[in-house]
Amino acid sequence: MTKGRRSRRGAALTMALAAVVLAAASGCAREADDVSAAQDGGVVHVACGATEEWCAATTEQFAKTSGVKADFVRLSSGEALARIQAGKDNTEFDVWYGGPADGYAAAGAMGLLEPYASANAKVIPAKYKDASGLWTGVYVGALGFCSNGELLKEKGLSAPKSWADLLDPKLKKDIGIAHPSTSGTAYTALWTQVQLAGGDQDEALTYMRRLHPNVLQYTKSGSAPAQMTARGEVAVGVIFSHDCVATKEEGFPDLEVTFPSEGTGYETGGVALVKGAKNPVSAKKFVDWALTPEAQEIGPRVKAYQFPTNPNAKVSDKVVDLDSLKLVNYDAAAAGAAKPALTKRFDEEVGQAPKS
């Protein structure tokens, strides 16, 4: 046999072996996909931190768009974290959607989330997502004050324009705010005080203790103070501004939104995969879809006026211009890392968390 013929036979044998290896690899990949699909029930269970209406509209539209069944349980940030942690050995949810990202950061530190870098996350600005893919932002909302003008007029006061204004003795038992252990909104307010104090948690808690006599009650939900203000139960609510705008549209035109001059915090509402999800394929489809303009344009249709993180999504004219506000440097990762200890201190040193 000549040298050239042996070379051709060797090359042919190499190609044949390569084809076998490729076929085997493809078979393994298909088998893995089949196994993954078999483990997925074609449904996604969502722990939802947005408003009830937004949660319903979002899961309904996702189901129509994808053909995947979807359901949700509406939970405040603290409740969602507690439920996900309690079910870590037998997961109840596949996805966590909505609510401030510091809660997601805390969950990530506890090993409760599964990193997932969706291809759709590429367009989301870096400041609105976790670098490792633990969570990705779907909206942004700024913290502000929601005031009942009639009640304030009776007290000879105007709408507050600073955190210091909230300490006025005339507002005794006349401020509504949630508890930071249960509400992401309230924790945003607490962490904002930490940032305004240059990172000093003691000073931040001192401010909250000074505010305490003016607080009527600490609610479980962060949006509840908007309704309290609208009904005249309190003169001022400390909430995300979009919740006040939505309540105003429900028939309370006298409500007024203002922002603190010292600086205010903001939330980046997230979406993330829950570790150990029983429907991981459907869960990833939900995350992918939640980052699209279609998904992020749902909010205004149900009076949820947060700023979308996808730059290609249309922005409602009722969404506050973030560039017009003085914002603190809100690091969700740092806020999340500090959350367990800081909320415990708040509960012990300022006000007890509301009971279920």
Tab-separated table of C-alpha atoms in Angstrom:
chain	number	residue	atom	x	y	z
A	1	MET	CA	0.000	0.000	0.000
A	2	THR	CA	1.421	3.369	-0.962
A	3	LYS	CA	1.990	6.157	1.515
A	4	GLY	CA	-0.644	8.395	-0.168
A	5	ARG	CA	-3.319	5.650	0.026
A	6	ARG	CA	-2.625	5.045	3.730
A	7	SER	CA	-2.913	8.787	4.348
A	8	ARG	CA	-6.301	8.950	2.604
A	9	ARG	CA	-7.580	5.949	4.597
A	10	GLY	CA	-6.377	7.583	7.829
A	11	ALA	CA	-8.120	10.815	6.994
A	12	ALA	CA	-11.341	8.977	6.170
A	13	LEU	CA	-11.156	7.060	9.451
A	14	THR	CA	-10.615	10.297	11.383
A	15	MET	CA	-13.632	11.902	9.708
A	16	ALA	CA	-15.761	8.863	10.471
A	17	LEU	CA	-14.759	8.916	14.118
A	18	ALA	CA	-15.471	12.640	14.289
A	19	ALA	CA	-18.918	12.049	12.832
A	20	VAL	CA	-19.608	9.380	15.434
A	21	VAL	CA	-18.478	11.682	18.270
A	22	LEU	CA	-20.591	14.544	16.885
A	23	ALA	CA	-23.631	12.319	16.570
A	24	ALA	CA	-23.153	11.075	20.107
A	25	ALA	CA	-22.789	14.624	21.413
A	26	SER	CA	-25.901	15.725	19.542
A	27	GLY	CA	-27.750	12.742	20.917
A	28	CYS	CA	-26.659	13.621	24.450
A	29	ALA	CA	-27.730	17.219	23.938
A	30	ARG	CA	-31.135	16.125	22.634
A	31	GLU	CA	-31.438	13.688	25.504
A	32	ALA	CA	-30.581	16.436	27.990
A	33	ASP	CA	-33.166	18.722	26.388
A	34	ASP	CA	-35.747	15.938	26.507
A	35	VAL	CA	-34.991	15.300	30.171
A	36	SER	CA	-35.201	19.027	30.928
A	37	ALA	CA	-38.507	19.293	29.094
A	38	ALA	CA	-39.799	16.216	30.870
A	39	GLN	CA	-38.991	17.810	34.218
A	40	ASP	CA	-40.967	20.921	33.239
A	41	GLY	CA	-44.743	20.941	33.566
A	42	GLY	CA	-45.352	23.653	31.000
A	43	VAL	CA	-46.360	26.066	33.738
A	44	VAL	CA	-44.657	28.780	35.752
A	45	HIS	CA	-45.500	29.677	39.362
A	46	VAL	CA	-44.624	33.294	40.145
A	47	ALA	CA	-43.973	35.004	43.479
A	48	CYS	CA	-45.064	38.487	42.444
A	49	GLY	CA	-44.112	41.696	44.230
A	50	ALA	CA	-45.860	44.108	41.859
A	51	THR	CA	-49.452	45.262	42.362
A	52	GLU	CA	-52.205	42.657	42.165
A	53	GLU	CA	-53.421	44.142	38.880
A	54	TRP	CA	-49.954	44.213	37.353
A	55	CYS	CA	-49.215	40.653	38.447
A	56	ALA	CA	-52.471	39.456	36.879
A	57	ALA	CA	-51.971	41.357	33.615
A	58	THR	CA	-48.361	40.209	33.319
A	59	THR	CA	-48.981	36.503	33.882
A	60	GLU	CA	-52.045	36.597	31.621
A	61	GLN	CA	-50.152	38.247	28.761
A	62	PHE	CA	-47.183	35.898	29.184
A	63	ALA	CA	-49.505	32.900	28.901
A	64	LYS	CA	-51.089	34.314	25.733
A	65	THR	CA	-47.723	35.121	24.186
A	66	SER	CA	-45.866	31.926	25.080
A	67	GLY	CA	-48.559	29.298	25.431
A	68	VAL	CA	-47.131	28.476	28.863
A	69	LYS	CA	-49.565	28.450	31.773
A	70	ALA	CA	-48.773	30.968	34.512
A	71	ASP	CA	-50.119	31.757	37.956
A	72	PHE	CA	-48.982	34.045	40.766
A	73	VAL	CA	-49.189	34.796	44.458
A	74	ARG	CA	-48.973	38.487	45.329
A	75	LEU	CA	-46.456	38.982	48.147
A	76	SER	CA	-44.618	41.950	49.611
A	77	SER	CA	-40.839	41.784	49.337
A	78	GLY	CA	-40.247	40.480	52.851
A	79	GLU	CA	-43.020	37.918	52.527
A	80	ALA	CA	-41.673	36.673	49.194
A	81	LEU	CA	-38.190	36.240	50.611
A	82	ALA	CA	-39.563	34.395	53.646
A	83	ARG	CA	-41.728	32.080	51.521
A	84	ILE	CA	-38.909	31.270	49.118
A	85	GLN	CA	-36.545	30.592	52.014
A	86	ALA	CA	-39.103	28.399	53.790
A	87	GLY	CA	-39.635	26.343	50.643
A	88	LYS	CA	-36.002	25.963	49.606
A	89	ASP	CA	-36.127	22.169	49.995
A	90	ASN	CA	-39.433	21.853	48.136
A	91	THR	CA	-39.775	24.894	45.934
A	92	GLU	CA	-43.177	26.533	45.729
A	93	PHE	CA	-42.254	29.115	43.086
A	94	ASP	CA	-40.293	29.034	39.834
A	95	VAL	CA	-39.813	32.775	39.405
A	96	TRP	CA	-39.713	35.867	41.598
A	97	TYR	CA	-41.004	38.933	39.761
A	98	GLY	CA	-41.322	42.513	41.024
A	99	GLY	CA	-40.192	44.148	44.233
A	100	PRO	CA	-36.915	45.933	45.034
A	101	ALA	CA	-33.673	44.281	44.001
A	102	ASP	CA	-32.140	44.476	47.480
A	103	GLY	CA	-34.521	41.665	48.425
A	104	TYR	CA	-33.174	39.656	45.492
A	105	ALA	CA	-29.621	40.419	46.577
A	106	ALA	CA	-30.434	39.110	50.057
A	107	ALA	CA	-31.985	35.982	48.532
A	108	GLY	CA	-28.922	35.490	46.352
A	109	ALA	CA	-26.650	35.672	49.384
A	110	MET	CA	-28.773	32.928	50.966
A	111	GLY	CA	-28.351	30.710	47.924
A	112	LEU	CA	-32.048	30.905	47.033
A	113	LEU	CA	-31.700	32.107	43.434
A	114	GLU	CA	-30.335	30.468	40.288
A	115	PRO	CA	-28.084	32.640	38.090
A	116	TYR	CA	-29.489	33.075	34.597
A	117	ALA	CA	-28.057	35.407	31.981
A	118	SER	CA	-30.964	35.860	29.587
A	119	ALA	CA	-30.029	36.913	26.065
A	120	ASN	CA	-32.599	39.693	26.439
A	121	ALA	CA	-30.682	41.099	29.409
A	122	LYS	CA	-27.995	42.446	27.091
A	123	VAL	CA	-29.974	45.630	26.427
A	124	ILE	CA	-30.685	46.293	30.110
A	125	PRO	CA	-28.254	48.912	31.546
A	126	ALA	CA	-25.620	47.414	33.861
A	127	LYS	CA	-26.815	49.488	36.843
A	128	TYR	CA	-30.168	47.716	36.641
A	129	LYS	CA	-28.949	44.115	36.795
A	130	ASP	CA	-26.717	41.793	38.781
A	131	ALA	CA	-23.416	41.110	37.027
A	132	SER	CA	-23.595	37.377	37.792
A	133	GLY	CA	-27.154	37.032	36.492
A	134	LEU	CA	-28.841	36.437	39.856
A	135	TRP	CA	-31.474	39.053	39.014
A	136	THR	CA	-32.294	41.508	36.261
A	137	GLY	CA	-34.237	44.740	36.599
A	138	VAL	CA	-37.593	45.156	34.857
A	139	TYR	CA	-38.589	48.595	36.182
A	140	VAL	CA	-37.383	51.509	38.330
A	141	GLY	CA	-39.401	53.568	40.799
A	142	ALA	CA	-38.472	56.551	42.963
A	143	LEU	CA	-39.388	56.956	46.635
A	144	GLY	CA	-41.414	60.045	47.514
A	145	PHE	CA	-44.132	61.540	49.698
A	146	CYS	CA	-47.856	61.251	49.016
A	147	SER	CA	-49.815	64.016	50.752
A	148	ASN	CA	-53.458	64.742	51.508
A	149	GLY	CA	-53.646	68.474	50.854
A	150	GLU	CA	-56.859	69.014	52.812
A	151	LEU	CA	-55.501	67.458	56.008
A	152	LEU	CA	-52.231	69.354	55.722
A	153	LYS	CA	-54.100	72.634	55.222
A	154	GLU	CA	-56.009	72.017	58.456
A	155	LYS	CA	-52.652	71.711	60.231
A	156	GLY	CA	-51.249	74.803	58.575
A	157	LEU	CA	-48.706	72.726	56.674
A	158	SER	CA	-47.720	72.344	53.047
A	159	ALA	CA	-46.654	69.127	51.358
A	160	PRO	CA	-43.289	67.965	52.765
A	161	LYS	CA	-40.273	68.580	50.588
A	162	SER	CA	-37.585	67.100	52.836
A	163	TRP	CA	-37.019	64.217	55.214
A	164	ALA	CA	-36.669	66.822	57.948
A	165	ASP	CA	-40.214	68.053	57.259
A	166	LEU	CA	-41.572	64.662	58.318
A	167	LEU	CA	-40.300	65.253	61.864
A	168	ASP	CA	-42.638	68.208	62.460
A	169	PRO	CA	-44.566	67.592	65.734
A	170	LYS	CA	-47.747	68.711	63.940
A	171	LEU	CA	-47.576	65.398	62.043
A	172	LYS	CA	-47.806	63.266	65.192
A	173	LYS	CA	-49.544	59.966	64.327
A	174	ASP	CA	-50.194	61.385	60.867
A	175	ILE	CA	-47.639	59.567	58.700
A	176	GLY	CA	-48.119	56.199	57.029
A	177	ILE	CA	-45.140	53.986	56.188
A	178	ALA	CA	-44.632	50.243	55.944
A	179	HIS	CA	-42.266	48.139	58.036
A	180	PRO	CA	-38.867	47.383	56.413
A	181	SER	CA	-39.000	43.743	57.499
A	182	THR	CA	-42.056	43.092	55.344
A	183	SER	CA	-41.920	45.839	52.734
A	184	GLY	CA	-39.312	46.558	50.102
A	185	THR	CA	-40.646	50.101	49.874
A	186	ALA	CA	-39.983	50.749	53.545
A	187	TYR	CA	-36.572	49.127	53.398
A	188	THR	CA	-35.729	51.450	50.515
A	189	ALA	CA	-36.648	54.346	52.823
A	190	LEU	CA	-34.472	52.931	55.604
A	191	TRP	CA	-31.482	52.307	53.341
A	192	THR	CA	-31.918	55.797	51.908
A	193	GLN	CA	-31.359	57.144	55.418
A	194	VAL	CA	-28.193	55.049	55.658
A	195	GLN	CA	-26.916	56.606	52.438
A	196	LEU	CA	-27.842	60.127	53.539
A	197	ALA	CA	-25.922	59.452	56.753
A	198	GLY	CA	-22.797	58.525	54.802
A	199	GLY	CA	-23.266	54.819	55.511
A	200	ASP	CA	-23.787	55.233	59.258
A	201	GLN	CA	-26.544	52.793	60.236
A	202	ASP	CA	-26.704	54.125	63.797
A	203	GLU	CA	-27.472	57.612	62.521
A	204	ALA	CA	-30.072	56.240	60.118
A	205	LEU	CA	-31.849	54.418	62.937
A	206	THR	CA	-31.691	57.572	65.043
A	207	TYR	CA	-33.654	59.375	62.328
A	208	MET	CA	-36.208	56.550	62.209
A	209	ARG	CA	-36.625	56.739	65.996
A	210	ARG	CA	-37.270	60.474	65.707
A	211	LEU	CA	-39.827	59.764	62.979
A	212	HIS	CA	-41.540	57.027	64.994
A	213	PRO	CA	-43.897	59.276	67.085
A	214	ASN	CA	-45.323	60.658	63.840
A	215	VAL	CA	-46.082	57.214	62.384
A	216	LEU	CA	-49.678	56.059	62.834
A	217	GLN	CA	-48.798	52.447	62.076
A	218	TYR	CA	-46.282	50.334	60.172
A	219	THR	CA	-48.166	48.520	57.435
A	220	LYS	CA	-47.181	45.211	55.876
A	221	SER	CA	-47.462	46.399	52.280
A	222	GLY	CA	-45.450	49.311	50.956
A	223	SER	CA	-48.314	50.665	48.836
A	224	ALA	CA	-50.868	50.644	51.690
A	225	PRO	CA	-49.978	54.173	52.927
A	226	ALA	CA	-51.263	55.593	49.627
A	227	GLN	CA	-54.767	54.363	50.419
A	228	MET	CA	-54.417	55.531	54.023
A	229	THR	CA	-53.561	59.018	52.782
A	230	ALA	CA	-56.386	59.012	50.241
A	231	ARG	CA	-58.942	58.005	52.903
A	232	GLY	CA	-57.715	60.704	55.287
A	233	GLU	CA	-56.317	58.306	57.877
A	234	VAL	CA	-52.947	60.053	57.651
A	235	ALA	CA	-51.766	63.302	56.115
A	236	VAL	CA	-48.626	61.901	54.483
A	237	GLY	CA	-47.566	58.515	53.155
A	238	VAL	CA	-43.957	57.522	52.474
A	239	ILE	CA	-44.187	55.383	49.361
A	240	PHE	CA	-42.936	54.957	45.810
A	241	SER	CA	-44.269	57.917	43.865
A	242	HIS	CA	-45.964	55.791	41.196
A	243	ASP	CA	-48.275	54.319	43.858
A	244	CYS	CA	-49.469	57.802	44.755
A	245	VAL	CA	-50.055	58.668	41.089
A	246	ALA	CA	-52.094	55.483	40.636
A	247	THR	CA	-54.183	56.190	43.744
A	248	LYS	CA	-54.780	59.745	42.596
A	249	GLU	CA	-56.236	58.357	39.369
A	250	GLU	CA	-58.648	56.196	41.348
A	251	GLY	CA	-60.622	59.293	42.294
A	252	PHE	CA	-58.496	61.195	44.802
A	253	PRO	CA	-57.379	64.301	42.866
A	254	ASP	CA	-56.222	66.166	45.986
A	255	LEU	CA	-53.251	63.861	46.518
A	256	GLU	CA	-49.885	65.486	45.863
A	257	VAL	CA	-46.532	63.896	45.115
A	258	THR	CA	-43.322	65.532	46.359
A	259	PHE	CA	-39.718	64.400	46.700
A	260	PRO	CA	-37.173	65.048	49.476
A	261	SER	CA	-34.603	67.723	48.695
A	262	GLU	CA	-31.820	65.892	50.595
A	263	GLY	CA	-32.039	63.011	48.144
A	264	THR	CA	-34.238	59.987	47.708
A	265	GLY	CA	-33.798	56.291	47.102
A	266	TYR	CA	-35.193	54.206	44.305
A	267	GLU	CA	-36.074	50.611	43.633
A	268	THR	CA	-35.018	48.439	40.758
A	269	GLY	CA	-37.820	45.918	40.457
A	270	GLY	CA	-36.309	42.571	39.573
A	271	VAL	CA	-36.997	39.192	38.047
A	272	ALA	CA	-35.091	36.029	38.930
A	273	LEU	CA	-35.124	32.242	38.780
A	274	VAL	CA	-35.764	30.478	42.058
A	275	LYS	CA	-33.153	27.833	42.817
A	276	GLY	CA	-34.559	24.327	42.561
A	277	ALA	CA	-37.499	25.500	40.421
A	278	LYS	CA	-39.718	22.600	39.396
A	279	ASN	CA	-40.402	24.198	36.011
A	280	PRO	CA	-37.012	25.610	34.971
A	281	VAL	CA	-37.686	25.704	31.219
A	282	SER	CA	-40.915	27.673	31.611
A	283	ALA	CA	-39.255	29.854	34.251
A	284	LYS	CA	-36.500	30.890	31.848
A	285	LYS	CA	-39.097	31.672	29.181
A	286	PHE	CA	-40.833	33.956	31.673
A	287	VAL	CA	-37.604	35.775	32.548
A	288	ASP	CA	-36.763	36.190	28.853
A	289	TRP	CA	-40.196	37.627	28.152
A	290	ALA	CA	-40.232	39.912	31.223
A	291	LEU	CA	-37.256	41.790	29.787
A	292	THR	CA	-38.964	42.605	26.472
A	293	PRO	CA	-40.639	45.917	25.601
A	294	GLU	CA	-43.975	44.094	25.273
A	295	ALA	CA	-43.829	42.956	28.887
A	296	GLN	CA	-42.541	46.240	30.281
A	297	GLU	CA	-45.215	48.303	28.547
A	298	ILE	CA	-47.984	46.500	30.457
A	299	GLY	CA	-47.503	48.542	33.648
A	300	PRO	CA	-49.129	51.839	32.573
A	301	ARG	CA	-52.175	49.943	31.279
A	302	VAL	CA	-52.902	48.908	34.874
A	303	LYS	CA	-51.836	52.247	36.429
A	304	ALA	CA	-48.336	51.088	37.337
A	305	TYR	CA	-46.149	54.024	36.366
A	306	GLN	CA	-42.621	52.757	36.899
A	307	PHE	CA	-39.769	53.497	34.519
A	308	PRO	CA	-39.011	50.494	32.215
A	309	THR	CA	-35.437	49.183	32.169
A	310	ASN	CA	-35.561	48.112	28.528
A	311	PRO	CA	-34.527	51.231	26.575
A	312	ASN	CA	-36.774	50.189	23.664
A	313	ALA	CA	-39.950	50.194	25.777
A	314	LYS	CA	-42.324	53.156	25.512
A	315	VAL	CA	-42.362	55.403	28.588
A	316	SER	CA	-45.670	56.797	29.845
A	317	ASP	CA	-45.853	60.558	30.320
A	318	LYS	CA	-47.047	59.816	33.870
A	319	VAL	CA	-43.709	58.247	34.800
A	320	VAL	CA	-41.475	60.528	36.854
A	321	ASP	CA	-38.355	61.790	35.106
A	322	LEU	CA	-35.573	60.214	37.164
A	323	ASP	CA	-33.091	62.785	35.858
A	324	SER	CA	-35.127	65.543	37.524
A	325	LEU	CA	-34.649	64.033	41.000
A	326	LYS	CA	-31.767	64.061	43.431
A	327	LEU	CA	-31.117	60.343	43.908
A	328	VAL	CA	-28.880	58.724	46.495
A	329	ASN	CA	-26.269	56.192	45.433
A	330	TYR	CA	-28.438	53.121	45.918
A	331	ASP	CA	-26.354	49.943	45.732
A	332	ALA	CA	-28.843	47.047	45.737
A	333	ALA	CA	-26.148	44.473	46.532
A	334	ALA	CA	-24.928	46.390	49.570
A	335	ALA	CA	-28.493	47.068	50.686
A	336	GLY	CA	-29.356	43.386	50.319
A	337	ALA	CA	-26.309	42.249	52.282
A	338	ALA	CA	-27.216	44.573	55.147
A	339	LYS	CA	-30.947	43.802	55.132
A	340	PRO	CA	-31.234	40.906	57.627
A	341	ALA	CA	-29.268	42.609	60.385
A	342	LEU	CA	-30.586	46.112	59.732
A	343	THR	CA	-34.274	45.130	59.697
A	344	LYS	CA	-33.707	43.147	62.899
A	345	ARG	CA	-32.290	46.268	64.533
A	346	PHE	CA	-35.225	48.326	63.288
A	347	ASP	CA	-37.653	45.823	64.796
A	348	GLU	CA	-35.823	45.895	68.125
A	349	GLU	CA	-34.967	49.588	68.337
A	350	VAL	CA	-37.763	51.406	66.471
A	351	GLY	CA	-41.006	49.577	65.806
A	352	GLN	CA	-42.321	46.035	65.936
A	353	ALA	CA	-43.189	44.395	62.627
A	354	PRO	CA	-46.922	44.028	61.903
A	355	LYS	CA	-48.352	40.634	62.757
A	356	SER	CA	-49.818	38.424	60.034
